[in-house]
Short mmCIF file of C-alpha atoms and ligand atoms in Angstrom, two decimals:
data_model
loop_
_atom_site.label_atom_id
_atom_site.label_comp_id
_atom_site.label_asym_id
_atom_site.label_seq_id
_atom_site.Cartn_x
_atom_site.Cartn_y
_atom_site.Cartn_z
CA MET A 1 -14.21 -23.47 -9.08
CA ASP A 2 -10.13 -24.18 -9.23
CA GLU A 3 -9.25 -26.45 -5.96
CA ASN A 4 -5.78 -24.56 -5.83
CA ILE A 5 -7.60 -21.05 -5.36
CA ILE A 6 -9.84 -22.70 -2.65
CA GLN A 7 -6.98 -24.10 -0.81
CA LYS A 8 -4.81 -21.02 -0.75
CA LYS A 9 -4.81 -18.78 2.31
CA THR A 10 -5.90 -15.66 1.36
CA ILE A 11 -4.17 -12.36 0.99
CA PHE A 12 -5.84 -8.17 1.38
CA SER A 13 -4.15 -5.06 0.39
CA GLY A 14 -4.37 -1.65 -1.27
CA ILE A 15 -3.56 1.61 -1.61
CA GLN A 16 -5.22 5.01 -1.94
CA PRO A 17 -4.94 6.88 -5.04
CA SER A 18 -4.43 9.77 -3.69
CA GLY A 19 -1.19 10.86 -4.97
CA ASP A 20 0.69 9.35 -8.03
CA LEU A 21 2.23 5.78 -6.53
CA THR A 22 6.06 6.18 -5.08
CA LEU A 23 9.36 4.74 -4.57
CA GLY A 24 7.88 3.67 -0.94
CA SER A 25 5.05 2.50 -1.96
CA TYR A 26 6.76 0.23 -4.57
CA LEU A 27 9.19 -1.54 -1.90
CA GLY A 28 6.87 -1.41 1.02
CA ALA A 29 4.12 -3.35 -0.35
CA ILE A 30 3.98 -3.67 -4.61
CA LYS A 31 6.97 -5.65 -4.53
CA ASN A 32 5.86 -8.09 -1.95
CA TRP A 33 2.75 -8.42 -3.26
CA VAL A 34 3.80 -9.46 -6.41
CA GLU A 35 6.13 -11.66 -4.60
CA LEU A 36 3.53 -13.24 -2.14
CA SER A 37 1.27 -13.79 -5.32
CA ASP A 38 1.96 -17.30 -6.61
CA MET A 39 1.17 -18.52 -3.18
CA TYR A 40 -1.90 -16.79 -2.29
CA ASN A 41 -5.45 -16.21 -3.81
CA CYS A 42 -4.79 -12.20 -4.28
CA TYR A 43 -7.08 -9.13 -3.92
CA TYR A 44 -5.32 -6.27 -4.34
CA CYS A 45 -7.70 -2.99 -4.58
CA ILE A 46 -7.39 0.63 -5.12
CA VAL A 47 -8.83 2.42 -2.35
CA ASP A 48 -10.09 5.08 -3.94
CA MET A 49 -13.04 5.67 -0.99
CA HIS A 50 -10.08 6.05 1.67
CA ALA A 51 -8.70 9.07 -0.61
CA ILE A 52 -11.61 10.78 -0.24
CA THR A 53 -10.82 11.04 2.85
CA VAL A 54 -8.08 14.15 2.08
CA ARG A 55 -10.10 16.39 -0.39
CA GLN A 56 -9.33 15.22 -4.08
CA ASN A 57 -9.62 16.75 -7.71
CA PRO A 58 -12.15 14.55 -9.17
CA THR A 59 -10.73 14.61 -12.86
CA GLU A 60 -7.30 14.08 -11.31
CA LEU A 61 -8.60 11.22 -8.70
CA ARG A 62 -10.17 9.29 -11.89
CA ARG A 63 -6.88 9.49 -14.12
CA ARG A 64 -4.49 8.36 -10.96
CA THR A 65 -7.23 5.72 -10.07
CA ILE A 66 -6.76 4.04 -13.48
CA ALA A 67 -3.01 4.89 -13.77
CA GLN A 68 -2.17 2.78 -10.22
CA LEU A 69 -3.70 0.10 -11.89
CA ALA A 70 -2.01 -0.13 -15.08
CA GLN A 71 0.95 0.36 -12.90
CA TYR A 72 -0.01 -2.66 -10.82
CA ILE A 73 -0.04 -4.58 -13.54
CA ALA A 74 3.08 -2.61 -15.05
CA CYS A 75 4.68 -3.77 -11.59
CA GLY A 76 3.68 -7.41 -12.32
CA LEU A 77 0.52 -8.74 -10.80
CA ASP A 78 -0.89 -10.67 -13.40
CA PRO A 79 -4.91 -9.96 -13.58
CA ASP A 80 -5.62 -13.27 -14.39
CA LYS A 81 -4.04 -14.53 -11.37
CA ASN A 82 -5.06 -12.02 -9.03
CA THR A 83 -8.24 -10.04 -8.03
CA ILE A 84 -7.59 -6.27 -8.96
CA PHE A 85 -10.23 -4.01 -8.90
CA ILE A 86 -11.71 -0.93 -7.48
CA GLN A 87 -12.60 0.01 -4.08
CA SER A 88 -16.17 1.93 -4.78
CA HIS A 89 -16.98 -0.81 -6.98
CA VAL A 90 -17.60 -3.17 -4.56
CA SER A 91 -20.44 -1.83 -2.53
CA ALA A 92 -19.60 -4.22 0.23
CA HIS A 93 -17.07 -2.24 1.88
CA ALA A 94 -19.15 0.47 2.33
CA GLU A 95 -21.69 -1.52 4.07
CA LEU A 96 -19.44 -2.96 6.60
CA ALA A 97 -17.10 -0.55 7.42
CA TRP A 98 -21.08 1.14 8.70
CA ILE A 99 -21.10 -2.32 10.47
CA LEU A 100 -17.87 -2.46 11.69
CA ASN A 101 -18.14 1.59 12.73
CA CYS A 102 -20.53 0.25 15.49
CA TYR A 103 -17.32 -1.86 16.91
CA THR A 104 -14.96 0.47 17.05
CA MET A 105 -14.41 2.42 19.60
CA PHE A 106 -13.42 6.29 19.72
CA GLY A 107 -10.78 6.16 22.24
CA GLU A 108 -9.29 3.38 19.89
CA LEU A 109 -9.57 5.34 16.97
CA SER A 110 -8.42 8.45 18.43
CA ARG A 111 -5.17 7.31 19.32
CA MET A 112 -4.20 6.41 15.78
CA THR A 113 -1.02 7.51 14.60
CA GLN A 114 -2.34 8.48 10.98
CA PHE A 115 -5.15 10.60 12.19
CA LYS A 116 -2.70 12.47 14.46
CA ASP A 117 -0.92 12.89 11.33
CA LYS A 118 -2.94 13.50 8.57
CA SER A 119 -5.58 15.48 11.00
CA ALA A 120 -2.52 17.91 11.52
CA LYS A 121 -1.68 18.41 8.14
CA ASN A 122 -5.32 19.16 6.83
CA ALA A 123 -6.68 20.93 10.03
CA ASP A 124 -9.02 22.54 7.76
CA ASN A 125 -10.78 19.53 7.25
CA ILE A 126 -10.84 16.99 9.45
CA ASN A 127 -13.60 15.31 8.54
CA ALA A 128 -15.55 11.68 10.41
CA GLY A 129 -14.32 9.95 7.24
CA LEU A 130 -10.81 10.62 8.55
CA PHE A 131 -11.50 9.45 11.93
CA THR A 132 -13.14 6.17 11.07
CA TYR A 133 -10.96 5.56 7.84
CA PRO A 134 -9.79 2.50 10.13
CA ALA A 135 -13.50 0.41 9.76
CA LEU A 136 -13.54 0.64 6.28
CA MET A 137 -9.83 -0.56 5.92
CA ALA A 138 -10.71 -3.16 8.74
CA ALA A 139 -14.30 -4.05 6.40
CA ASP A 140 -11.64 -4.06 3.26
CA ILE A 141 -9.36 -6.74 5.00
CA LEU A 142 -12.43 -8.40 6.78
CA LEU A 143 -14.78 -9.04 4.18
CA TYR A 144 -12.70 -11.82 1.68
CA GLN A 145 -11.58 -13.52 5.19
CA THR A 146 -7.89 -12.71 4.64
CA ASP A 147 -4.99 -14.48 6.56
CA LEU A 148 -2.47 -11.64 5.14
CA VAL A 149 -1.85 -7.83 4.56
CA PRO A 150 1.30 -6.88 3.09
CA VAL A 151 2.24 -3.26 4.22
CA GLY A 152 5.38 -1.25 5.27
CA GLU A 153 5.58 -0.21 8.93
CA ASP A 154 3.00 2.53 8.76
CA GLN A 155 -0.71 0.59 8.48
CA LYS A 156 0.86 -2.15 11.23
CA GLN A 157 -1.47 0.22 13.64
CA HIS A 158 -4.40 0.08 11.20
CA VAL A 159 -4.13 -3.51 10.88
CA GLU A 160 -3.98 -4.04 14.61
CA ILE A 161 -7.20 -2.05 15.13
CA CYS A 162 -8.73 -4.32 12.29
CA ARG A 163 -7.77 -7.30 14.17
CA ASP A 164 -9.21 -5.64 17.91
CA ILE A 165 -12.63 -5.37 15.54
CA ALA A 166 -12.41 -8.67 14.73
CA VAL A 167 -11.46 -10.23 17.97
CA ARG A 168 -14.30 -7.86 19.31
CA PHE A 169 -16.98 -8.90 16.52
CA ASN A 170 -16.51 -12.46 16.58
CA GLY A 171 -16.79 -12.79 21.18
CA VAL A 172 -20.43 -11.61 20.16
CA TYR A 173 -21.38 -13.16 17.43
CA GLY A 174 -18.90 -16.14 16.76
CA ASP A 175 -15.87 -17.12 14.35
CA VAL A 176 -17.43 -14.82 11.63
CA PHE A 177 -13.91 -13.32 10.31
CA LYS A 178 -10.45 -15.16 10.01
CA MET A 179 -8.16 -13.15 11.95
CA PRO A 180 -5.38 -11.26 9.95
CA GLU A 181 -1.75 -10.48 10.16
CA PRO A 182 0.46 -7.59 8.51
CA TYR A 183 3.30 -8.69 6.19
CA ILE A 184 6.24 -6.41 6.80
CA PRO A 185 8.54 -6.87 4.56
CA LYS A 186 12.60 -7.09 6.12
CA VAL A 187 13.91 -4.10 4.03
CA GLY A 188 11.75 -1.64 2.47
CA ALA A 189 9.27 -0.64 5.33
CA ARG A 190 10.03 2.63 5.77
CA ILE A 191 11.31 4.73 3.03
CA MET A 192 12.06 7.55 3.95
CA SER A 193 12.02 11.44 2.85
CA LEU A 194 15.37 11.78 0.86
CA THR A 195 15.62 15.79 1.47
CA SER A 196 14.77 15.00 5.04
CA PRO A 197 15.02 11.47 6.23
CA GLU A 198 13.89 11.34 9.90
CA ASN A 199 10.23 11.19 7.63
CA LYS A 200 8.58 8.73 5.39
CA MET A 201 8.88 9.43 1.62
CA SER A 202 4.95 10.45 0.82
CA LYS A 203 3.21 10.76 -1.93
CA SER A 204 1.79 14.28 0.04
CA ASP A 205 5.53 14.98 0.78
CA LYS A 206 5.70 19.27 -0.22
CA ASP A 207 8.93 18.66 -1.31
CA PRO A 208 9.48 17.26 -4.51
CA GLY A 209 12.88 16.29 -4.26
CA GLY A 210 12.58 14.51 -1.01
CA CYS A 211 9.74 11.27 -2.95
CA ILE A 212 10.50 9.63 -6.07
CA TYR A 213 7.82 8.25 -7.98
CA ILE A 214 7.00 4.73 -10.41
CA MET A 215 6.76 7.10 -12.97
CA GLN A 216 9.03 9.69 -12.34
CA ASN A 217 11.75 9.94 -15.74
CA PRO A 218 15.20 8.85 -15.18
CA ASP A 219 16.90 12.53 -15.43
CA ASP A 220 14.64 13.24 -12.64
CA ILE A 221 15.37 10.54 -10.40
CA MET A 222 19.05 10.74 -11.39
CA ARG A 223 18.75 14.37 -9.63
CA CYS A 224 16.91 13.62 -6.81
CA PHE A 225 19.04 10.79 -5.50
CA LYS A 226 22.16 13.05 -6.48
CA ARG A 227 20.53 16.09 -3.84
CA ALA A 228 19.43 13.65 -1.35
CA VAL A 229 20.39 15.02 2.41
CA THR A 230 23.68 12.42 3.71
CA ASP A 231 25.64 13.84 6.75
CA SER A 232 28.76 15.50 7.63
CA GLU A 233 30.72 12.11 7.44
CA THR A 234 32.46 10.05 4.96
CA PHE A 235 31.76 6.51 4.98
CA VAL A 236 28.55 4.65 4.12
CA CYS A 237 27.36 2.34 7.39
CA TYR A 238 24.28 1.71 8.45
CA ASN A 239 22.97 3.49 11.23
CA THR A 240 19.36 5.32 11.73
CA SER A 241 19.91 7.53 14.54
CA THR A 242 23.39 9.06 13.37
CA LYS A 243 23.13 8.25 9.75
CA PRO A 244 19.20 8.75 8.64
CA GLY A 245 19.96 9.89 5.50
CA ILE A 246 23.44 7.13 4.22
CA SER A 247 20.68 4.58 6.04
CA ASN A 248 17.18 4.95 3.94
CA LEU A 249 19.95 5.51 0.67
CA MET A 250 21.20 1.93 1.87
CA GLN A 251 17.68 0.45 2.48
CA ILE A 252 16.87 1.52 -1.29
CA TYR A 253 19.83 -0.16 -2.79
CA SER A 254 19.59 -3.21 -0.59
CA ALA A 255 16.09 -3.43 -1.96
CA ALA A 256 16.66 -2.90 -5.45
CA THR A 257 19.69 -5.33 -6.02
CA GLY A 258 19.14 -7.35 -3.09
CA GLU A 259 23.21 -7.04 -1.73
CA SER A 260 22.55 -7.21 2.06
CA PHE A 261 24.34 -3.80 4.24
CA GLU A 262 27.29 -5.28 5.16
CA GLU A 263 28.03 -5.96 1.42
CA ILE A 264 26.90 -2.82 0.74
CA GLU A 265 29.29 -0.79 3.58
CA LYS A 266 32.16 -3.28 1.55
CA GLU A 267 31.15 -1.84 -1.67
CA PHE A 268 31.41 1.43 -1.37
CA CYS A 269 34.38 1.05 1.44
CA GLY A 270 36.64 4.22 0.64
CA LYS A 271 34.52 5.78 -2.21
CA GLY A 272 32.72 8.82 -1.70
CA TYR A 273 28.82 9.98 -1.32
CA GLY A 274 28.55 11.19 -4.82
CA GLU A 275 29.25 7.69 -5.63
CA PHE A 276 27.69 6.03 -3.64
CA LYS A 277 24.25 8.64 -4.78
CA THR A 278 24.97 7.61 -8.43
CA LYS A 279 25.01 3.90 -7.75
CA VAL A 280 21.20 4.14 -5.67
CA GLY A 281 20.06 6.30 -8.56
CA GLU A 282 20.97 3.74 -11.08
CA ALA A 283 19.82 1.23 -9.32
CA VAL A 284 16.63 2.65 -9.24
CA VAL A 285 15.83 3.92 -12.71
CA GLU A 286 17.04 0.33 -13.87
CA MET A 287 15.04 -1.00 -11.42
CA LEU A 288 11.70 1.16 -12.16
CA ARG A 289 12.86 1.84 -16.16
CA PRO A 290 10.42 -1.53 -17.35
CA ILE A 291 7.93 -0.68 -14.87
CA ARG A 292 7.38 2.95 -16.50
CA GLU A 293 7.58 1.73 -19.69
CA GLU A 294 5.20 -1.21 -19.22
CA ALA A 295 2.17 0.96 -17.67
CA GLU A 296 2.77 3.71 -20.79
CA ARG A 297 1.42 1.15 -22.67
CA LEU A 298 -1.17 -0.16 -20.89
CA ILE A 299 -2.27 3.21 -19.68
CA ALA A 300 -2.94 3.97 -23.59
CA ASP A 301 -5.24 1.04 -23.48
CA LYS A 302 -8.16 2.12 -21.90
CA SER A 303 -10.40 -0.81 -22.76
CA TYR A 304 -8.15 -3.33 -21.74
CA LEU A 305 -8.03 -1.95 -18.53
CA GLU A 306 -11.97 -1.53 -18.00
CA SER A 307 -12.03 -4.82 -19.00
CA VAL A 308 -9.69 -5.77 -16.00
CA TYR A 309 -11.54 -3.69 -13.38
CA LYS A 310 -14.71 -5.07 -14.03
CA LYS A 311 -13.73 -8.37 -14.01
CA GLY A 312 -11.53 -7.70 -10.63
CA ALA A 313 -15.14 -6.35 -8.97
CA GLU A 314 -17.11 -9.37 -10.03
CA LYS A 315 -14.96 -11.26 -8.66
CA ALA A 316 -14.13 -9.65 -5.78
CA ALA A 317 -18.14 -8.83 -5.18
CA LEU A 318 -18.79 -12.23 -5.02
CA THR A 319 -16.80 -13.28 -2.24
CA ALA A 320 -17.57 -9.96 -0.28
CA ASN A 321 -20.90 -10.11 -0.20
CA LYS A 322 -20.48 -14.13 1.11
CA THR A 323 -18.86 -12.37 4.47
CA LEU A 324 -21.89 -9.30 3.96
CA ARG A 325 -24.92 -11.39 3.77
CA LYS A 326 -23.14 -13.52 7.18
CA VAL A 327 -22.73 -10.44 9.18
CA TYR A 328 -25.94 -9.05 8.41
CA LYS A 329 -28.19 -12.14 9.25
CA LYS A 330 -25.37 -11.96 12.59
CA VAL A 331 -26.27 -8.33 13.26
CA GLY A 332 -30.39 -9.10 12.93
CA PHE A 333 -31.24 -8.19 9.40
CA VAL A 334 -33.88 -9.36 8.16
CA GLU A 335 -33.35 -11.35 4.52
CA LYS A 336 -34.40 -9.21 1.44
P1 TYM B 1 -0.92 4.51 1.57
O1 TYM B 1 -1.81 4.58 0.35
O2 TYM B 1 -0.39 5.31 2.52
O3 TYM B 1 0.19 3.33 1.24
C1 TYM B 1 0.45 2.24 0.39
C2 TYM B 1 1.03 1.19 1.26
O4 TYM B 1 2.34 1.51 0.45
C3 TYM B 1 3.17 1.47 2.23
N1 TYM B 1 4.27 2.51 1.90
C4 TYM B 1 5.59 2.61 2.61
N2 TYM B 1 6.39 1.54 2.43
C5 TYM B 1 7.46 2.27 3.19
N3 TYM B 1 8.01 3.37 3.18
C6 TYM B 1 6.90 4.38 2.61
N4 TYM B 1 7.47 5.07 2.54
C7 TYM B 1 6.34 4.37 2.09
N5 TYM B 1 4.97 5.17 2.31
C8 TYM B 1 3.34 4.27 2.11
C9 TYM B 1 1.97 2.02 2.74
O5 TYM B 1 2.14 0.88 4.18
C10 TYM B 1 1.37 0.60 2.58
O6 TYM B 1 1.31 -1.04 2.50
N6 TYM B 1 -4.50 2.63 4.48
C11 TYM B 1 -3.79 2.59 3.97
C12 TYM B 1 -4.76 2.02 2.32
C13 TYM B 1 -5.69 0.92 2.90
C14 TYM B 1 -4.70 -0.91 2.89
C15 TYM B 1 -6.17 -0.94 3.22
C16 TYM B 1 -3.95 -1.45 3.14
C17 TYM B 1 -6.70 1.03 2.82
N7 TYM B 1 -7.63 -0.42 3.08
C18 TYM B 1 -6.51 -3.12 3.08
C19 TYM B 1 -3.95 -2.90 3.12
C20 TYM B 1 -5.24 -3.35 3.58
C21 TYM B 1 -2.74 3.61 3.09
O7 TYM B 1 -3.47 4.37 3.45
O8 TYM B 1 -1.46 3.27 2.36
#
């Protein structure tokens, strides 16, 4: 194996194919994955097993899983340099998740904000998988002896419970798992809905105008930005409590252009909200255009995508199974 890979620190992260990829997941997660990918040994996963904690249409789930792979590559993740794979293709994830379930407490799972939110939204399907979701996420991360987990702000609590589970397990059996750290971007960690900026931009958003998708066409993107909720004042200034809509647009503009908040305030001083919203929309359209075009090309090349996810799963399984064997031995399972 390449010596560089051995010496590099490890990254693991994933996104659920439970909806089409959003601007939120791009700015909160994928953009950082691309920036970090040269410096780390990276595993980027499409977490389809997490997605079924909420009911999915099987045909749509399959379509989105493959489309998400194309979008990962189109965003700049080189499959020759990064291990890109589908979670359900590496059975070690499910196997370790079961074991970690036995080291995860009912009380700590009950405190998870995502569980509370999702069970409120899916009151007719509060299943055990939704509740024990963080144990599967901990398995994802710990299988690869991960150092860093680049995620948006909303996933911080899940990385923290993963660390608690690892500490508990290591406390009983010695140093089995490496302790992972969350990596949250300074700008873009929490992109809000364009129509209700007090809520996170989310692929499950009921209001179609609130969420921007990576594959959305430019006219629709511009329409959403022009309709974005602002406030009754007239100046562009960053203040999340009094100006949530404008502050969210500033976050997006800053992440898309690299400009600081001070520079943005100066650029739009004396100009109206209409002009600002148009500029933010244009910046997003130009940022997403090459990604969308490349993803469309890749989605048409099914055999290439298949070769990527097969190779990715093989590579991931090598590392994952090594950790799993160690765990099996530690807990007292008889060797096969
Ligand atoms: P998911 O699929 O909800 O979101 C994927 C990633 O995108 C980030 N994100 C956002 N960041 C900023 N603003 C937003 N509006 C926004 N919406 C989403 C999320 O923080 C996340 O980084 N449980 C995870 C998936 C997962 C995972 C893992 C992540 C499963 N196993 C192991 C890391 C490591 C989730 O539901 O993300």
